[in-house]
mmCIF file of N, CA and C in Angstrom:
data_model
loop_
_atom_site.group_PDB
_atom_site.id
_atom_site.type_symbol
_atom_site.label_atom_id
_atom_site.label_comp_id
_atom_site.label_asym_id
_atom_site.label_seq_id
_atom_site.Cartn_x
_atom_site.Cartn_y
_atom_site.Cartn_z
ATOM 1 N N LEU A 1 -28.832 91.891 92.695
ATOM 2 C CA LEU A 1 -28.714 91.413 91.382
ATOM 3 C C LEU A 1 -29.809 90.478 90.917
ATOM 4 N N THR A 2 -30.089 90.628 89.684
ATOM 5 C CA THR A 2 -31.176 89.849 89.083
ATOM 6 C C THR A 2 -30.508 88.565 88.515
ATOM 7 N N GLN A 3 -31.215 87.282 88.794
ATOM 8 C CA GLN A 3 -30.707 86.180 88.338
ATOM 9 C C GLN A 3 -31.029 86.028 86.789
ATOM 10 N N PRO A 4 -30.137 85.558 85.943
ATOM 11 C CA PRO A 4 -30.367 85.393 84.529
ATOM 12 C C PRO A 4 -31.373 84.275 84.399
ATOM 13 N N GLN A 5 -32.238 84.559 83.429
ATOM 14 C CA GLN A 5 -33.339 83.341 83.058
ATOM 15 C C GLN A 5 -32.625 82.538 82.144
ATOM 16 N N THR A 6 -32.633 81.255 82.519
ATOM 17 C CA THR A 6 -31.953 80.179 81.680
ATOM 18 C C THR A 6 -32.860 79.388 80.979
ATOM 19 N N ASP A 7 -34.131 79.371 81.155
ATOM 20 C CA ASP A 7 -35.114 78.352 80.580
ATOM 21 C C ASP A 7 -36.241 79.138 79.972
ATOM 22 N N ILE A 8 -36.070 79.406 78.624
ATOM 23 C CA ILE A 8 -37.017 80.101 77.880
ATOM 24 C C ILE A 8 -37.847 79.230 77.104
ATOM 25 N N ARG A 9 -39.048 79.180 76.980
ATOM 26 C CA ARG A 9 -39.774 78.357 76.061
ATOM 27 C C ARG A 9 -40.692 79.088 75.268
ATOM 28 N N LEU A 10 -40.580 78.716 73.982
ATOM 29 C CA LEU A 10 -41.411 79.442 72.894
ATOM 30 C C LEU A 10 -42.128 78.414 72.166
ATOM 31 N N PRO A 11 -43.428 78.680 71.847
ATOM 32 C CA PRO A 11 -44.150 77.780 71.110
ATOM 33 C C PRO A 11 -43.789 77.797 69.494
ATOM 34 N N ILE A 12 -43.502 76.746 68.961
ATOM 35 C CA ILE A 12 -43.108 76.863 67.344
ATOM 36 C C ILE A 12 -43.846 75.739 66.724
ATOM 37 N N THR A 13 -44.106 75.903 65.475
ATOM 38 C CA THR A 13 -44.667 74.926 64.796
ATOM 39 C C THR A 13 -43.678 74.536 63.579
ATOM 40 N N LEU A 14 -43.470 73.250 63.420
ATOM 41 C CA LEU A 14 -42.601 72.766 62.367
ATOM 42 C C LEU A 14 -43.510 72.047 61.386
ATOM 43 N N THR A 15 -43.142 72.301 60.119
ATOM 44 C CA THR A 15 -43.939 71.289 59.073
ATOM 45 C C THR A 15 -42.678 70.588 58.390
ATOM 46 N N LEU A 16 -42.750 69.353 58.430
ATOM 47 C CA LEU A 16 -41.818 68.425 57.925
ATOM 48 C C LEU A 16 -42.341 67.602 56.792
ATOM 49 N N ASN A 17 -41.623 67.528 55.716
ATOM 50 C CA ASN A 17 -42.206 66.848 54.539
ATOM 51 C C ASN A 17 -41.354 65.494 54.527
ATOM 52 N N LYS A 18 -41.905 64.312 54.548
ATOM 53 C CA LYS A 18 -41.294 63.083 54.537
ATOM 54 C C LYS A 18 -40.361 62.992 53.380
ATOM 55 N N ILE A 19 -39.279 62.588 53.525
ATOM 56 C CA ILE A 19 -38.235 62.316 52.324
ATOM 57 C C ILE A 19 -38.674 60.906 51.769
ATOM 58 N N VAL A 20 -38.910 60.897 50.509
ATOM 59 C CA VAL A 20 -39.284 59.593 49.887
ATOM 60 C C VAL A 20 -38.225 59.365 48.830
ATOM 61 N N VAL A 21 -37.460 58.298 48.868
ATOM 62 C CA VAL A 21 -36.482 57.913 47.769
ATOM 63 C C VAL A 21 -37.164 57.747 46.381
ATOM 64 N N ASN A 22 -36.528 58.199 45.588
ATOM 65 C CA ASN A 22 -36.811 58.044 44.013
ATOM 66 C C ASN A 22 -38.160 58.870 43.666
ATOM 67 N N ARG A 23 -38.631 59.760 44.400
ATOM 68 C CA ARG A 23 -39.722 60.633 44.065
ATOM 69 C C ARG A 23 -39.152 62.012 43.639
ATOM 70 N N ALA A 24 -39.497 62.441 42.376
ATOM 71 C CA ALA A 24 -38.887 63.747 41.844
ATOM 72 C C ALA A 24 -39.604 64.938 42.566
ATOM 73 N N ILE A 25 -38.745 65.878 42.917
ATOM 74 C CA ILE A 25 -39.130 67.008 43.724
ATOM 75 C C ILE A 25 -38.687 68.255 42.713
ATOM 76 N N GLU A 26 -39.609 68.933 42.287
ATOM 77 C CA GLU A 26 -39.170 70.097 41.489
ATOM 78 C C GLU A 26 -38.711 71.194 42.343
ATOM 79 N N VAL A 27 -37.571 71.678 41.987
ATOM 80 C CA VAL A 27 -36.896 72.906 42.668
ATOM 81 C C VAL A 27 -37.640 74.118 42.007
ATOM 82 N N LYS A 28 -38.535 74.694 42.657
ATOM 83 C CA LYS A 28 -39.387 75.761 42.040
ATOM 84 C C LYS A 28 -38.586 76.887 41.430
ATOM 85 N N ASP A 29 -39.079 77.188 40.199
ATOM 86 C CA ASP A 29 -38.461 78.381 39.607
ATOM 87 C C ASP A 29 -36.973 78.327 39.222
ATOM 88 N N ILE A 30 -36.410 77.129 39.036
ATOM 89 C CA ILE A 30 -35.185 76.971 38.571
ATOM 90 C C ILE A 30 -35.219 76.796 36.940
ATOM 91 N N PHE A 31 -35.337 77.943 36.323
ATOM 92 C CA PHE A 31 -35.533 77.795 34.887
ATOM 93 C C PHE A 31 -34.275 78.382 34.129
ATOM 94 N N TYR A 32 -34.270 78.086 32.849
ATOM 95 C CA TYR A 32 -33.163 78.421 32.020
ATOM 96 C C TYR A 32 -33.681 79.206 30.818
ATOM 97 N N ASP A 33 -32.696 80.029 30.329
ATOM 98 C CA ASP A 33 -33.094 80.663 29.123
ATOM 99 C C ASP A 33 -33.044 79.755 27.943
ATOM 100 N N TYR A 34 -33.739 80.115 26.950
ATOM 101 C CA TYR A 34 -33.739 79.106 25.723
ATOM 102 C C TYR A 34 -32.317 78.913 25.261
ATOM 103 N N ASP A 35 -31.975 77.620 24.887
ATOM 104 C CA ASP A 35 -30.831 77.165 24.445
ATOM 105 C C ASP A 35 -29.474 77.524 25.221
ATOM 106 N N LYS A 36 -29.756 77.699 26.474
ATOM 107 C CA LYS A 36 -28.645 78.073 27.374
ATOM 108 C C LYS A 36 -28.650 77.140 28.608
ATOM 109 N N TYR A 37 -27.461 77.020 29.323
ATOM 110 C CA TYR A 37 -27.398 76.194 30.483
ATOM 111 C C TYR A 37 -26.720 76.960 31.680
ATOM 112 N N ALA A 38 -26.424 78.219 31.437
ATOM 113 C CA ALA A 38 -25.835 79.098 32.605
ATOM 114 C C ALA A 38 -26.997 79.104 33.692
ATOM 115 N N ILE A 39 -26.470 79.115 34.880
ATOM 116 C CA ILE A 39 -27.374 79.430 36.038
ATOM 117 C C ILE A 39 -27.688 80.850 36.129
ATOM 118 N N ARG A 40 -28.976 81.150 36.050
ATOM 119 C CA ARG A 40 -29.373 82.501 36.107
ATOM 120 C C ARG A 40 -29.340 83.079 37.538
ATOM 121 N N PRO A 41 -29.220 84.330 37.880
ATOM 122 C CA PRO A 41 -29.266 84.769 39.210
ATOM 123 C C PRO A 41 -30.539 84.468 39.995
ATOM 124 N N ASP A 42 -31.688 84.461 39.255
ATOM 125 C CA ASP A 42 -32.970 84.035 40.097
ATOM 126 C C ASP A 42 -32.864 82.520 40.334
ATOM 127 N N ALA A 43 -32.255 81.684 39.473
ATOM 128 C CA ALA A 43 -32.131 80.315 39.788
ATOM 129 C C ALA A 43 -31.140 80.030 40.987
ATOM 130 N N ALA A 44 -30.039 80.805 40.956
ATOM 131 C CA ALA A 44 -29.073 80.583 42.069
ATOM 132 C C ALA A 44 -29.795 80.840 43.400
ATOM 133 N N VAL A 45 -30.661 81.766 43.609
ATOM 134 C CA VAL A 45 -31.346 82.030 44.866
ATOM 135 C C VAL A 45 -32.126 80.683 45.212
ATOM 136 N N ARG A 46 -32.913 79.990 44.252
ATOM 137 C CA ARG A 46 -33.518 78.773 44.344
ATOM 138 C C ARG A 46 -32.573 77.605 44.606
ATOM 139 N N LEU A 47 -31.459 77.571 43.997
ATOM 140 C CA LEU A 47 -30.475 76.490 44.384
ATOM 141 C C LEU A 47 -30.004 76.477 45.758
ATOM 142 N N ASP A 48 -29.813 77.878 46.259
ATOM 143 C CA ASP A 48 -29.377 77.892 47.554
ATOM 144 C C ASP A 48 -30.313 77.238 48.579
ATOM 145 N N THR A 49 -31.627 77.190 48.211
ATOM 146 C CA THR A 49 -32.575 76.452 49.143
ATOM 147 C C THR A 49 -32.247 74.953 49.181
ATOM 148 N N LEU A 50 -31.800 74.474 48.036
ATOM 149 C CA LEU A 50 -31.480 73.052 47.825
ATOM 150 C C LEU A 50 -30.144 72.796 48.604
ATOM 151 N N VAL A 51 -29.157 73.769 48.511
ATOM 152 C CA VAL A 51 -28.002 73.660 49.190
ATOM 153 C C VAL A 51 -28.284 73.558 50.806
ATOM 154 N N GLN A 52 -29.119 74.351 51.205
ATOM 155 C CA GLN A 52 -29.468 74.297 52.603
ATOM 156 C C GLN A 52 -30.161 73.023 53.067
ATOM 157 N N THR A 53 -30.938 72.517 52.190
ATOM 158 C CA THR A 53 -31.604 71.165 52.436
ATOM 159 C C THR A 53 -30.542 70.092 52.572
ATOM 160 N N LEU A 54 -29.451 70.183 51.649
ATOM 161 C CA LEU A 54 -28.376 69.142 51.735
ATOM 162 C C LEU A 54 -27.517 69.346 52.930
ATOM 163 N N GLN A 55 -27.305 70.582 53.289
ATOM 164 C CA GLN A 55 -26.600 70.834 54.564
ATOM 165 C C GLN A 55 -27.243 70.295 55.742
ATOM 166 N N ASP A 56 -28.705 70.570 55.728
ATOM 167 C CA ASP A 56 -29.443 70.064 56.887
ATOM 168 C C ASP A 56 -29.545 68.577 56.951
ATOM 169 N N ASN A 57 -29.424 67.889 55.825
ATOM 170 C CA ASN A 57 -29.602 66.450 55.747
ATOM 171 C C ASN A 57 -28.452 65.852 55.114
ATOM 172 N N PRO A 58 -27.275 65.741 55.846
ATOM 173 C CA PRO A 58 -25.953 65.297 55.395
ATOM 174 C C PRO A 58 -26.031 63.911 54.877
ATOM 175 N N LYS A 59 -26.953 63.057 55.201
ATOM 176 C CA LYS A 59 -27.159 61.563 54.930
ATOM 177 C C LYS A 59 -27.864 61.368 53.585
ATOM 178 N N ILE A 60 -28.418 62.377 52.913
ATOM 179 C CA ILE A 60 -28.997 62.020 51.664
ATOM 180 C C ILE A 60 -28.221 62.383 50.524
ATOM 181 N N ASN A 61 -28.371 61.545 49.435
ATOM 182 C CA ASN A 61 -27.693 61.635 48.114
ATOM 183 C C ASN A 61 -28.961 61.912 47.167
ATOM 184 N N ILE A 62 -28.645 62.680 46.120
ATOM 185 C CA ILE A 62 -29.743 63.090 45.202
ATOM 186 C C ILE A 62 -29.236 62.926 43.765
ATOM 187 N N GLU A 63 -30.242 62.758 42.983
ATOM 188 C CA GLU A 63 -30.066 62.922 41.515
ATOM 189 C C GLU A 63 -30.705 64.318 41.114
ATOM 190 N N LEU A 64 -29.894 65.112 40.484
ATOM 191 C CA LEU A 64 -30.347 66.367 40.028
ATOM 192 C C LEU A 64 -30.647 66.283 38.506
ATOM 193 N N SER A 65 -31.850 66.385 38.222
ATOM 194 C CA SER A 65 -32.175 66.106 36.716
ATOM 195 C C SER A 65 -32.603 67.529 36.112
ATOM 196 N N SER A 66 -32.233 67.785 34.876
ATOM 197 C CA SER A 66 -32.642 68.865 34.127
ATOM 198 C C SER A 66 -33.309 68.522 32.817
ATOM 199 N N HIS A 67 -34.139 69.374 32.334
ATOM 200 C CA HIS A 67 -35.084 69.139 31.218
ATOM 201 C C HIS A 67 -35.107 70.314 30.236
ATOM 202 N N THR A 68 -35.292 70.051 29.001
ATOM 203 C CA THR A 68 -35.494 71.076 28.095
ATOM 204 C C THR A 68 -36.826 71.038 27.601
ATOM 205 N N ASP A 69 -37.143 72.187 26.715
ATOM 206 C CA ASP A 69 -38.509 72.212 26.085
ATOM 207 C C ASP A 69 -38.339 71.323 24.757
ATOM 208 N N GLN A 70 -39.427 71.245 23.983
ATOM 209 C CA GLN A 70 -39.529 70.393 22.825
ATOM 210 C C GLN A 70 -38.903 70.987 21.578
ATOM 211 N N ARG A 71 -38.410 72.197 21.647
ATOM 212 C CA ARG A 71 -37.896 72.714 20.338
ATOM 213 C C ARG A 71 -36.540 72.146 20.297
ATOM 214 N N GLY A 72 -36.011 71.971 19.004
ATOM 215 C CA GLY A 72 -34.734 71.459 18.691
ATOM 216 C C GLY A 72 -34.656 70.001 18.569
ATOM 217 N N LYS A 73 -33.526 69.552 18.128
ATOM 218 C CA LYS A 73 -33.213 68.099 17.873
ATOM 219 C C LYS A 73 -33.197 67.331 19.192
ATOM 220 N N ASP A 74 -33.656 66.128 19.130
ATOM 221 C CA ASP A 74 -33.534 65.363 20.477
ATOM 222 C C ASP A 74 -32.316 65.143 21.023
ATOM 223 N N ALA A 75 -31.228 64.800 20.154
ATOM 224 C CA ALA A 75 -29.913 64.564 20.683
ATOM 225 C C ALA A 75 -29.250 65.869 21.266
ATOM 226 N N TYR A 76 -29.462 67.079 20.583
ATOM 227 C CA TYR A 76 -29.071 68.279 21.243
ATOM 228 C C TYR A 76 -29.715 68.623 22.449
ATOM 229 N N ASN A 77 -31.086 68.419 22.610
ATOM 230 C CA ASN A 77 -31.667 68.559 23.803
ATOM 231 C C ASN A 77 -31.255 67.765 24.930
ATOM 232 N N LEU A 78 -30.848 66.539 24.596
ATOM 233 C CA LEU A 78 -30.313 65.578 25.676
ATOM 234 C C LEU A 78 -29.004 66.136 26.166
ATOM 235 N N LYS A 79 -28.222 66.675 25.251
ATOM 236 C CA LYS A 79 -26.794 67.168 25.601
ATOM 237 C C LYS A 79 -27.003 68.495 26.405
ATOM 238 N N LEU A 80 -27.934 69.346 25.879
ATOM 239 C CA LEU A 80 -28.214 70.563 26.637
ATOM 240 C C LEU A 80 -28.741 70.345 28.037
ATOM 241 N N SER A 81 -29.619 69.409 28.243
ATOM 242 C CA SER A 81 -30.154 69.078 29.477
ATOM 243 C C SER A 81 -29.048 68.526 30.465
ATOM 244 N N GLN A 82 -28.135 67.814 30.002
ATOM 245 C CA GLN A 82 -27.119 67.344 30.682
ATOM 246 C C GLN A 82 -26.174 68.472 31.196
ATOM 247 N N GLN A 83 -25.915 69.341 30.216
ATOM 248 C CA GLN A 83 -25.083 70.546 30.731
ATOM 249 C C GLN A 83 -25.811 71.301 31.688
ATOM 250 N N ARG A 84 -27.092 71.446 31.627
ATOM 251 C CA ARG A 84 -27.894 72.155 32.689
ATOM 252 C C ARG A 84 -27.765 71.518 34.009
ATOM 253 N N ALA A 85 -27.972 70.176 34.030
ATOM 254 C CA ALA A 85 -27.910 69.440 35.307
ATOM 255 C C ALA A 85 -26.383 69.623 35.789
ATOM 256 N N GLU A 86 -25.438 69.449 35.058
ATOM 257 C CA GLU A 86 -23.939 69.548 35.493
ATOM 258 C C GLU A 86 -23.711 71.028 35.971
ATOM 259 N N ALA A 87 -24.198 72.088 35.398
ATOM 260 C CA ALA A 87 -24.088 73.408 35.874
ATOM 261 C C ALA A 87 -24.735 73.542 37.227
ATOM 262 N N ALA A 88 -25.904 73.069 37.455
ATOM 263 C CA ALA A 88 -26.514 73.146 38.760
ATOM 264 C C ALA A 88 -25.742 72.401 39.727
ATOM 265 N N VAL A 89 -25.184 71.185 39.492
ATOM 266 C CA VAL A 89 -24.344 70.496 40.403
ATOM 267 C C VAL A 89 -23.087 71.233 40.775
ATOM 268 N N ALA A 90 -22.574 71.851 39.697
ATOM 269 C CA ALA A 90 -21.235 72.662 40.014
ATOM 270 C C ALA A 90 -21.507 73.879 40.916
ATOM 271 N N TYR A 91 -22.710 74.465 40.831
ATOM 272 C CA TYR A 91 -23.165 75.593 41.659
ATOM 273 C C TYR A 91 -23.274 74.979 42.998
ATOM 274 N N ILE A 92 -23.841 73.930 43.247
ATOM 275 C CA ILE A 92 -24.046 73.318 44.581
ATOM 276 C C ILE A 92 -22.801 72.964 45.218
ATOM 277 N N VAL A 93 -21.965 72.335 44.472
ATOM 278 C CA VAL A 93 -20.598 72.053 44.878
ATOM 279 C C VAL A 93 -19.803 73.280 45.357
ATOM 280 N N SER A 94 -19.957 74.222 44.541
ATOM 281 C CA SER A 94 -19.229 75.583 44.894
ATOM 282 C C SER A 94 -19.698 76.077 46.200
ATOM 283 N N LYS A 95 -20.866 75.635 46.638
ATOM 284 C CA LYS A 95 -21.317 76.261 48.055
ATOM 285 C C LYS A 95 -20.995 75.161 49.159
ATOM 286 N N GLY A 96 -20.067 74.130 48.794
ATOM 287 C CA GLY A 96 -19.480 73.308 49.930
ATOM 288 C C GLY A 96 -20.141 71.964 50.068
ATOM 289 N N ILE A 97 -21.063 71.562 49.150
ATOM 290 C CA ILE A 97 -21.684 70.200 49.191
ATOM 291 C C ILE A 97 -20.617 69.190 48.520
ATOM 292 N N GLU A 98 -20.440 68.024 48.917
ATOM 293 C CA GLU A 98 -19.681 67.119 48.313
ATOM 294 C C GLU A 98 -20.332 66.668 47.044
ATOM 295 N N LYS A 99 -19.541 66.637 45.925
ATOM 296 C CA LYS A 99 -19.936 66.172 44.632
ATOM 297 C C LYS A 99 -20.430 64.729 44.691
ATOM 298 N N SER A 100 -19.805 63.815 45.471
ATOM 299 C CA SER A 100 -20.099 62.495 45.544
ATOM 300 C C SER A 100 -21.614 62.282 45.987
ATOM 301 N N ARG A 101 -22.263 63.244 46.443
ATOM 302 C CA ARG A 101 -23.612 63.156 47.015
ATOM 303 C C ARG A 101 -24.624 63.501 45.823
ATOM 304 N N ILE A 102 -24.264 64.049 44.729
ATOM 305 C CA ILE A 102 -25.119 64.482 43.688
ATOM 306 C C ILE A 102 -24.767 63.780 42.411
ATOM 307 N N THR A 103 -25.569 63.281 41.639
ATOM 308 C CA THR A 103 -25.641 62.724 40.387
ATOM 309 C C THR A 103 -26.381 63.679 39.477
ATOM 310 N N ALA A 104 -25.697 64.055 38.187
ATOM 311 C CA ALA A 104 -26.307 64.926 37.276
ATOM 312 C C ALA A 104 -26.816 64.053 36.210
ATOM 313 N N LYS A 105 -28.100 64.351 35.830
ATOM 314 C CA LYS A 105 -28.815 63.602 34.697
ATOM 315 C C LYS A 105 -29.734 64.553 33.905
ATOM 316 N N GLY A 106 -29.375 64.578 32.588
ATOM 317 C CA GLY A 106 -30.184 65.186 31.613
ATOM 318 C C GLY A 106 -31.194 64.327 30.905
ATOM 319 N N TYR A 107 -32.427 64.807 30.867
ATOM 320 C CA TYR A 107 -33.377 64.045 30.300
ATOM 321 C C TYR A 107 -34.066 64.586 29.013
ATOM 322 N N GLY A 108 -33.284 65.796 28.532
ATOM 323 C CA GLY A 108 -33.794 66.357 27.190
ATOM 324 C C GLY A 108 -35.236 66.752 27.352
ATOM 325 N N GLU A 109 -35.931 66.434 26.257
ATOM 326 C CA GLU A 109 -37.440 66.821 26.164
ATOM 327 C C GLU A 109 -38.355 65.546 26.444
ATOM 328 N N THR A 110 -37.703 64.499 27.036
ATOM 329 C CA THR A 110 -38.488 63.313 27.205
ATOM 330 C C THR A 110 -39.564 63.353 28.404
ATOM 331 N N ARG A 111 -39.475 64.274 29.237
ATOM 332 C CA ARG A 111 -40.431 64.347 30.443
ATOM 333 C C ARG A 111 -40.912 65.792 30.490
ATOM 334 N N PRO A 112 -41.703 66.239 29.596
ATOM 335 C CA PRO A 112 -42.313 67.524 29.742
ATOM 336 C C PRO A 112 -43.411 67.648 30.768
ATOM 337 N N ILE A 113 -43.470 68.763 31.411
ATOM 338 C CA ILE A 113 -44.664 69.049 32.317
ATOM 339 C C ILE A 113 -45.815 69.457 31.478
ATOM 340 N N VAL A 114 -45.593 70.450 30.603
ATOM 341 C CA VAL A 114 -46.592 70.967 29.593
ATOM 342 C C VAL A 114 -46.377 70.142 28.243
ATOM 343 N N LYS A 115 -47.285 69.213 27.923
ATOM 344 C CA LYS A 115 -47.127 68.301 26.828
ATOM 345 C C LYS A 115 -47.355 69.047 25.497
ATOM 346 N N ASP A 116 -48.231 69.860 25.484
ATOM 347 C CA ASP A 116 -48.629 70.668 24.308
ATOM 348 C C ASP A 116 -48.477 72.228 24.490
ATOM 349 N N PRO A 117 -47.232 72.662 24.512
ATOM 350 C CA PRO A 117 -46.992 74.063 24.778
ATOM 351 C C PRO A 117 -47.552 75.104 23.687
ATOM 352 N N LYS A 118 -48.215 76.105 24.262
ATOM 353 C CA LYS A 118 -48.849 77.042 23.348
ATOM 354 C C LYS A 118 -48.226 78.473 23.526
ATOM 355 N N SER A 119 -47.476 78.605 24.545
ATOM 356 C CA SER A 119 -46.871 79.851 24.669
ATOM 357 C C SER A 119 -45.329 79.763 25.191
ATOM 358 N N GLU A 120 -44.745 80.761 25.168
ATOM 359 C CA GLU A 120 -43.328 80.881 25.814
ATOM 360 C C GLU A 120 -43.288 80.529 27.262
ATOM 361 N N ALA A 121 -44.267 80.865 27.843
ATOM 362 C CA ALA A 121 -44.372 80.528 29.419
ATOM 363 C C ALA A 121 -44.446 78.950 29.632
ATOM 364 N N ASP A 122 -45.224 78.363 28.689
ATOM 365 C CA ASP A 122 -45.310 76.851 28.634
ATOM 366 C C ASP A 122 -44.047 76.151 28.249
ATOM 367 N N TYR A 123 -43.312 76.686 27.366
ATOM 368 C CA TYR A 123 -41.855 76.103 26.976
ATOM 369 C C TYR A 123 -41.029 76.373 28.111
ATOM 370 N N GLN A 124 -41.166 77.592 28.838
ATOM 371 C CA GLN A 124 -40.162 77.816 29.962
ATOM 372 C C GLN A 124 -40.524 76.801 31.089
ATOM 373 N N ARG A 125 -41.701 76.397 31.274
ATOM 374 C CA ARG A 125 -42.005 75.585 32.277
ATOM 375 C C ARG A 125 -41.322 74.212 32.172
ATOM 376 N N ASN A 126 -41.178 73.855 30.861
ATOM 377 C CA ASN A 126 -40.480 72.574 30.613
ATOM 378 C C ASN A 126 -38.854 72.675 30.766
ATOM 379 N N ARG A 127 -38.341 73.864 30.806
ATOM 380 C CA ARG A 127 -36.901 74.007 30.913
ATOM 381 C C ARG A 127 -36.743 74.182 32.352
ATOM 382 N N ARG A 128 -36.476 73.119 33.101
ATOM 383 C CA ARG A 128 -36.497 73.121 34.459
ATOM 384 C C ARG A 128 -35.448 72.148 35.142
ATOM 385 N N THR A 129 -35.431 72.154 36.552
ATOM 386 C CA THR A 129 -34.483 71.187 37.280
ATOM 387 C C THR A 129 -35.326 70.543 38.242
ATOM 388 N N GLU A 130 -35.118 69.436 38.507
ATOM 389 C CA GLU A 130 -35.764 68.686 39.535
ATOM 390 C C GLU A 130 -34.702 67.869 40.350
ATOM 391 N N PHE A 131 -35.050 67.428 41.615
ATOM 392 C CA PHE A 131 -34.198 66.501 42.267
ATOM 393 C C PHE A 131 -34.897 65.443 42.891
ATOM 394 N N LYS A 132 -34.335 64.260 43.058
ATOM 395 C CA LYS A 132 -34.962 63.179 43.829
ATOM 396 C C LYS A 132 -33.866 62.605 44.710
ATOM 397 N N VAL A 133 -34.288 62.225 46.007
ATOM 398 C CA VAL A 133 -33.379 61.576 46.924
ATOM 399 C C VAL A 133 -33.242 60.237 46.439
ATOM 400 N N THR A 134 -31.860 59.804 46.162
ATOM 401 C CA THR A 134 -31.742 58.390 45.694
ATOM 402 C C THR A 134 -31.137 57.493 46.775
ATOM 403 N N ARG A 135 -30.712 58.082 47.723
ATOM 404 C CA ARG A 135 -30.161 57.223 48.930
ATOM 405 C C ARG A 135 -30.210 58.173 50.187
ATOM 406 N N ILE A 136 -30.446 57.402 51.356
ATOM 407 C CA ILE A 136 -30.376 57.991 52.657
ATOM 408 C C ILE A 136 -29.532 56.951 53.408
ATOM 409 N N ASP A 137 -28.324 57.410 53.804
ATOM 410 C CA ASP A 137 -27.322 56.676 54.544
ATOM 411 C C ASP A 137 -27.852 56.583 55.972
ATOM 412 N N LYS A 138 -27.515 55.477 56.514
ATOM 413 C CA LYS A 138 -28.019 55.283 57.866
ATOM 414 C C LYS A 138 -26.981 55.778 58.922
#
C-alpha cells in the first residue's frame, strides 16, 4: 500500500491592499443608465466582488456612495443618487451581508470624476458607485 501524502506545499503569491478607513474606493464598472437606479446585470457582477470582500472581511463597515452626471436639477440628482446607493445596498443585503454594516449615501452631481464631460462616455463615468471603509471592528 502507498502512504497518502499529507503535506503538500505550493508556492503562492498574495497581493493585499491595505484597508484605509475613509478612503473612497471605486467599484470598477458599476455604472447606471441615464435617469435610472436599477442595478444592471453587468453591475451585479461587479457588486458580487464587493459582496465577497465583505464576506472575507466581516469586521469592516462601509459607506456605499452613488453619483450622477451633471445633467438634470441638483435636487433631482441628489435623490437619484440616493436611490442608486440604496439599490446597491439592497443587492448586497440580498446576498447575505448584514444591512447594519452598510450605509447608503447619494452625492448627486457634487463629486464628478469628469468635471467637463464632452461625450456620453464621460457622463457615464460620473454615474458610478464607490465605497469606503468607515469602521473596522476589533
